[in-house]
XYZ file of C-alpha atoms in Angstrom:
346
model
C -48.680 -20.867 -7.544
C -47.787 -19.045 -4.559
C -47.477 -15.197 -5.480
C -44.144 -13.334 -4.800
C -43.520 -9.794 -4.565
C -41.779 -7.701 -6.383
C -41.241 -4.034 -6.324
C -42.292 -1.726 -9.168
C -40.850 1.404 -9.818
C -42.324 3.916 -11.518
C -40.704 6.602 -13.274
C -40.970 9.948 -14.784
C -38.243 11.169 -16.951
C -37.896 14.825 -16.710
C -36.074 17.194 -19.071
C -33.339 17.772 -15.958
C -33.313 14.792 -14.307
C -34.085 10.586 -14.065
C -36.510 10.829 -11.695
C -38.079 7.296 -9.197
C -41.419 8.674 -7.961
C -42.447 5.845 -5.728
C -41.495 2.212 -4.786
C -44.752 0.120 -4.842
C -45.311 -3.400 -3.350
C -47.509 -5.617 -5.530
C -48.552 -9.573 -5.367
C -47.857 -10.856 -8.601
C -47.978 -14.561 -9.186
C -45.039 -15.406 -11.604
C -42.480 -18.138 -12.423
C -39.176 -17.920 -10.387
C -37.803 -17.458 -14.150
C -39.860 -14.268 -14.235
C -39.028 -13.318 -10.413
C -35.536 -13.380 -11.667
C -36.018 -11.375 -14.821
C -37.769 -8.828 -12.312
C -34.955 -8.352 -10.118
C -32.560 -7.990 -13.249
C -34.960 -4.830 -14.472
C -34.498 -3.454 -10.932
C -30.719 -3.687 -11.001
C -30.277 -2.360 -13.981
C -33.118 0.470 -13.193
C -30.447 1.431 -9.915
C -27.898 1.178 -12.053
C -28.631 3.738 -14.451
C -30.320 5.886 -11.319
C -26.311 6.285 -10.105
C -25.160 6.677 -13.828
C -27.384 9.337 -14.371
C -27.167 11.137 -11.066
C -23.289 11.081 -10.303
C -21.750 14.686 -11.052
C -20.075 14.549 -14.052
C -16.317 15.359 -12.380
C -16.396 12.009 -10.758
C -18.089 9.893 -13.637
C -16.112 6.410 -13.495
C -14.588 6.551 -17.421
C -15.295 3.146 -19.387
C -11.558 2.679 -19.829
C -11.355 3.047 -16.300
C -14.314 0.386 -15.094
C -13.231 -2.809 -13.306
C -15.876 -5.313 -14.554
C -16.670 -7.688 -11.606
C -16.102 -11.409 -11.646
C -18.569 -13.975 -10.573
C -17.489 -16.397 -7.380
C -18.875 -18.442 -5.112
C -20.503 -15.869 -2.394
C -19.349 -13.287 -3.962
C -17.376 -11.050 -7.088
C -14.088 -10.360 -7.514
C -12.388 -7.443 -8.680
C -9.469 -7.298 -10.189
C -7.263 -4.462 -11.368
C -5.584 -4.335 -14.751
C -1.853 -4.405 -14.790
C -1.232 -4.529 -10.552
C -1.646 -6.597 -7.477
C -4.864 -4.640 -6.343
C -7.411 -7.419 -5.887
C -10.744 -7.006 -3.590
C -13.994 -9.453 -3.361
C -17.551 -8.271 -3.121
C -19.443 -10.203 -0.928
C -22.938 -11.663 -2.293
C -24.525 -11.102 1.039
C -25.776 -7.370 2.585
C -24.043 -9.305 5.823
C -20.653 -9.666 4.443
C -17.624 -7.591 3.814
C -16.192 -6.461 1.072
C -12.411 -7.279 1.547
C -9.159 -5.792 0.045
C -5.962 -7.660 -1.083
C -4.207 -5.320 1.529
C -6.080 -6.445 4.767
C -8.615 -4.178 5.502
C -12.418 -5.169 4.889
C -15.209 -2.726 5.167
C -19.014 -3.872 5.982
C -22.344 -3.075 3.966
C -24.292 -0.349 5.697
C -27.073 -2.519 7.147
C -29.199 0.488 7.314
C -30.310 0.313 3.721
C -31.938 -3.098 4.892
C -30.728 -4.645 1.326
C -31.371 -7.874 -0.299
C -28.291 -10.163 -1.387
C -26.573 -9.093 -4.983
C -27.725 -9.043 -8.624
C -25.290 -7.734 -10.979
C -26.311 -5.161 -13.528
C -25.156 -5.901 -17.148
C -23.236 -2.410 -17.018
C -20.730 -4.137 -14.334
C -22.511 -2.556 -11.508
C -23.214 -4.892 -8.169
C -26.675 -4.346 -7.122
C -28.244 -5.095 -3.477
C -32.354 -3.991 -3.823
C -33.410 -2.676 -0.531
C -36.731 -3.407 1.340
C -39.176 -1.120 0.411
C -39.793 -0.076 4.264
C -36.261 1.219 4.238
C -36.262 2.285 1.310
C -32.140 2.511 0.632
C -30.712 0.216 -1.770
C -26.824 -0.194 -2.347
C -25.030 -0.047 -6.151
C -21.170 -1.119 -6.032
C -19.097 0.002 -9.219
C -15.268 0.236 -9.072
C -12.383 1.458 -11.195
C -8.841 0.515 -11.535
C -7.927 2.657 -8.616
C -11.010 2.843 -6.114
C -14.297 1.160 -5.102
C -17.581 2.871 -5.434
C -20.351 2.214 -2.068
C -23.332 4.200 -3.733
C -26.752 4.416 -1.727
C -30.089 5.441 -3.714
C -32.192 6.896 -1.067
C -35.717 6.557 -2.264
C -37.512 8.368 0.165
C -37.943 10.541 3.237
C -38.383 7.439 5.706
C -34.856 5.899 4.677
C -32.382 6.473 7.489
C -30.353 9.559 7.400
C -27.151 7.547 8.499
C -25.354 4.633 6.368
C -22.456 3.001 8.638
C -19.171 0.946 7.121
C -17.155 -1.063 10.050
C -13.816 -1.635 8.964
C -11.989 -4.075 10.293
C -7.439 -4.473 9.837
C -7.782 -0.428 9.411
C -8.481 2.282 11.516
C -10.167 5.540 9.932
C -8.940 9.029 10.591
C -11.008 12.144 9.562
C -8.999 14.714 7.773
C -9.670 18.154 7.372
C -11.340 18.474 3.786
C -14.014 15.929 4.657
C -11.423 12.811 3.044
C -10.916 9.917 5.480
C -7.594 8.280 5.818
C -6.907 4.600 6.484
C -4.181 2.845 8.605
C -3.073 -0.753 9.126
C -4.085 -2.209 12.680
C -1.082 -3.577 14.940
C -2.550 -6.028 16.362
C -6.476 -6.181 18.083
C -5.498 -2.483 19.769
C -7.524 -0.079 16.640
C -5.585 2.635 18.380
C -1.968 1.153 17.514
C -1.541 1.951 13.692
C 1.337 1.719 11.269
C 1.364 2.664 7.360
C -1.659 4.531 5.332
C -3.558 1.162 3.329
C -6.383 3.162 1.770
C -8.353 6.509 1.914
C -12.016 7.633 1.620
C -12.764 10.776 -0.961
C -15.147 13.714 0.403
C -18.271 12.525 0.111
C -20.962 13.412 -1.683
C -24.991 13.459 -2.465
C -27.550 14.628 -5.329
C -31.256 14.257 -5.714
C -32.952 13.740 -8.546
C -32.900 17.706 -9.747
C -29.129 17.529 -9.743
C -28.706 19.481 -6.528
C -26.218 18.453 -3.874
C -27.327 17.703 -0.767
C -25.575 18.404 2.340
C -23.651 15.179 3.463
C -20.385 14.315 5.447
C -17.967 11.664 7.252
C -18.099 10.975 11.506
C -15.850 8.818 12.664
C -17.286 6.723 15.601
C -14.838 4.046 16.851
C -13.490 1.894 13.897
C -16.610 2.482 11.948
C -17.027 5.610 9.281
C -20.862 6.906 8.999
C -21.747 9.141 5.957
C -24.322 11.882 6.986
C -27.132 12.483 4.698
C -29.036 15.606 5.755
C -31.915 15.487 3.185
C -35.553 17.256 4.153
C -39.177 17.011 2.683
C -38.320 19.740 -0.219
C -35.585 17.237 -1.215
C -36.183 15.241 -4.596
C -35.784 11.468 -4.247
C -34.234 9.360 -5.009
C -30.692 10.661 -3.992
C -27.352 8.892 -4.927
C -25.049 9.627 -2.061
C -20.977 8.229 -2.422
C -18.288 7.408 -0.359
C -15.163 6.550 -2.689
C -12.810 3.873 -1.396
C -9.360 4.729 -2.794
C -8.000 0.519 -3.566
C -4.751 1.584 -4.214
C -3.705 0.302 -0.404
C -2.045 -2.829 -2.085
C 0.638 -1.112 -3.576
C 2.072 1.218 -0.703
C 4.698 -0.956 0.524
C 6.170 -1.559 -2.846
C 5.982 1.887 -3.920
C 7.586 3.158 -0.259
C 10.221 0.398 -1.082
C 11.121 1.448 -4.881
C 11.566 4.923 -3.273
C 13.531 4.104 -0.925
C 15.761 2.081 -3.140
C 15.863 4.745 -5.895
C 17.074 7.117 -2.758
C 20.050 5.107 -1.639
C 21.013 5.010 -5.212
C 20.519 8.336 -6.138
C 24.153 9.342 -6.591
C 25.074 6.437 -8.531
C 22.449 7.684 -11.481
C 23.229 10.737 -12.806
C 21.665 10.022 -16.415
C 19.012 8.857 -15.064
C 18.726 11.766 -13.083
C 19.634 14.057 -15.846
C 16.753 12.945 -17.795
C 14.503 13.306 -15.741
C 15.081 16.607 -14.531
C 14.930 17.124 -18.621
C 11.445 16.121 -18.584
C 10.598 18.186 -15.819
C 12.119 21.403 -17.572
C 10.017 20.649 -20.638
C 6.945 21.887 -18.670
C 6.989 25.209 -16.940
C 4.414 24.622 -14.823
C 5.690 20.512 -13.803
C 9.203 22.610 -13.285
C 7.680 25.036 -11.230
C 5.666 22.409 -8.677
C 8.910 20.197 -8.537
C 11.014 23.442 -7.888
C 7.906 24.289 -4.994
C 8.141 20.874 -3.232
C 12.404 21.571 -2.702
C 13.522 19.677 -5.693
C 13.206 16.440 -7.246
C 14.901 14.333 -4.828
C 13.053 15.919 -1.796
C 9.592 15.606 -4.082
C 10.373 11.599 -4.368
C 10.922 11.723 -1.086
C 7.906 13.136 0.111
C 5.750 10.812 -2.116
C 7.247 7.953 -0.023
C 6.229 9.956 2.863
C 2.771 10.586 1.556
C 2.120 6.586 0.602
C 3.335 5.556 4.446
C 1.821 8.203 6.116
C 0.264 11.335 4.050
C -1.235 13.156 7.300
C 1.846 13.788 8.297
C 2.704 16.062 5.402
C 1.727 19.408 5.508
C -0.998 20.692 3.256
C 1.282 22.862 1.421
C 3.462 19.831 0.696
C 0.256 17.430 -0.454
C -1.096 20.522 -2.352
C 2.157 20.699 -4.282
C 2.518 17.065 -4.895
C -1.238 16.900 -6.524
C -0.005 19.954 -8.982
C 3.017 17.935 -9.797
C 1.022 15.050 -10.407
C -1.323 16.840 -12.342
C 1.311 18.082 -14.569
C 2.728 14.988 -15.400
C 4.909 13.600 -12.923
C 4.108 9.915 -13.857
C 6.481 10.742 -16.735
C 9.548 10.923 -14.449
C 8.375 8.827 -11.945
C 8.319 5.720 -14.451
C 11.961 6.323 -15.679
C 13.375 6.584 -12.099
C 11.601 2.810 -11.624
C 9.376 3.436 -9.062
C 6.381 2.868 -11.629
C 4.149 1.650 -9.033
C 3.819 5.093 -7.228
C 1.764 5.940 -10.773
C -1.177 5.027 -9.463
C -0.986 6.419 -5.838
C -0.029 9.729 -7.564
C -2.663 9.665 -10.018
C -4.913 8.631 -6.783
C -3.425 12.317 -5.335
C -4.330 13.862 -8.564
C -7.965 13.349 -8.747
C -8.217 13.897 -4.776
């Protein structure tokens, strides 16, 4: 039987840390049952690498994980409860694409194999062990999760996602922003359809390393800056924000509630009855100029949010964090919750 390789990694668990110590090519002749079963172990070996080694302030919650679906070429994602829909494409060549337009490429410098999934939900593409970069996928209800293990010092320092229907704008705190294309002109943009956390890194110790966003053209590169002292392997993040889907319709329940806004006093009464139940909710609203101009300015923030000062998006995240989904759900525009709870963990 002809033999087929398959990489071996060896581990050493430390009292700090899940620690790969080396990726190790060996001829082994097996069944393509067993080859199979060996790239399962892998996955799920990845898998737990980002599990363990994600900081515990951005941990995906279980109630939170989006499980993906088997398709032909591919998984789909779904979210709970809303229109947010994206694929994952079986292929390191393909795109993963979102329900709002935009579709963001595999970083080809990781030199990945095409997808197993990992029995904890987790999309899996083994890299080569030359490049030593492989790529783990694992999304939430609100965002989708492009996490490189870096095995060692020879992997490329740069990890490159084209987009394509957006255009990517670097903010100041490291985020990125995303706007619809008008037409083949990247340049020409309309309405915000998705965002890009800060991103970060940590090697096997636990300890950041440095990393950031460029923006070259319509592609976004994350920066890795690791050095020989560095322990390996190191999970490294960017965080797609998925919530694009549901801009228009929260911008258009905003505006609606707007128009109305003089014809619902009860409505209005209760919910400035909520917001006096919390001193600190009261106090953010009261910041932002009042509820009608904080409504407003979350319509502003889901068309456009780098257009708002950082006062103003500072303000709406501490209204968000102090329950604002309350309030927003009785004056109907429900499907701002998740863009605000989106601004609340940003």
């Amino acid at each position: 039987m002809k033999p087929v390789f398959r990489r071996v990694i060896q581990t050493v668990a430390t009292a700090s840390a899940f620690t790969v110590a080396s990726f190790t090519l060996v001829a082994v002749p097996t069944s393509a049952a067993h080859a199979e079963a060996a790239r399962d172990s892998i996955a799920e070996s990845l898998a737990a690498t980002v599990s363990n080694q994600t900081p515990p302030s951005v941990q995906i919650e279980s109630s939170e994980a989006v499980d993906p679906q088997p398709l032909e070429g591919g998984y789909l994602l779904v979210a709970p409860g809303s229109e947010r829909v994206a694929v994952i494409p079986e292929s390191i060549d393909g795109d993963i694409e979102f329900a709002s337009g935009l579709a963001v490429s595999l970083p080809t410098e990781a030199g990945a194999e095409d997808a197993t999934q990992a029995s904890t939900g987790g999309v899996v593409y083994e890299g080569s062990a030359d490049q030593e970069a492989s790529l783990v996928i694992m999304s939430a209800a609100d965002s989708v999760r492009i996490h490189t293990v870096i095995h060692g010092p020879r992997a490329s320092t740069e990890y490159t996602y084209s987009l394509e229907g957006g255009t990517p704008t670097l903010m100041p705190d490291g985020s990125v922003v995303i706007h619809a294309q008008r037409g083949d002109d990247p340049r020409e943009t309309s309405a915000e359809i998705g965002s890009v956390e800060p991103p970060w890194a940590v090697d096997a110790r636990g300890q950041s390393v440095p990393t950031r966003f460029e923006v070259r053209g319509n592609a976004l590169v994350q920066i890795v800056d690791f050095d020989l002292d560095t322990a390996f392997p190191v999970v490294a993040d960017p965080d797609f924000w998925w919530w694009a889907a549901t801009t228009v319709g929260c911008a258009a329940e905003v505006a609606a509630l707007v128009v109305a806004w003089a014809k619902l006093p009860s409505i209005i009464a209760k919910a400035n009855k909520i917001i006096s139940s919390s001193a600190k909710l009261q106090a953010a609203i009261k910041k932002l100029g009042g509820l009608k101009k904080s409504v407003e300015l979350m319509r502003k923030y889901v068309q456009d949010r780098s257009k708002l000062t950082g006062a103003q998006r500072a303000g709406i995240a501490a209204a968000a964090g102090f329950g604002v989904s309350m309030f927003t759900d009785l004056l109907g525009v429900g499907t701002c919750v998740s863009l605000i709870r989106a601004i609340a963990k940003g």
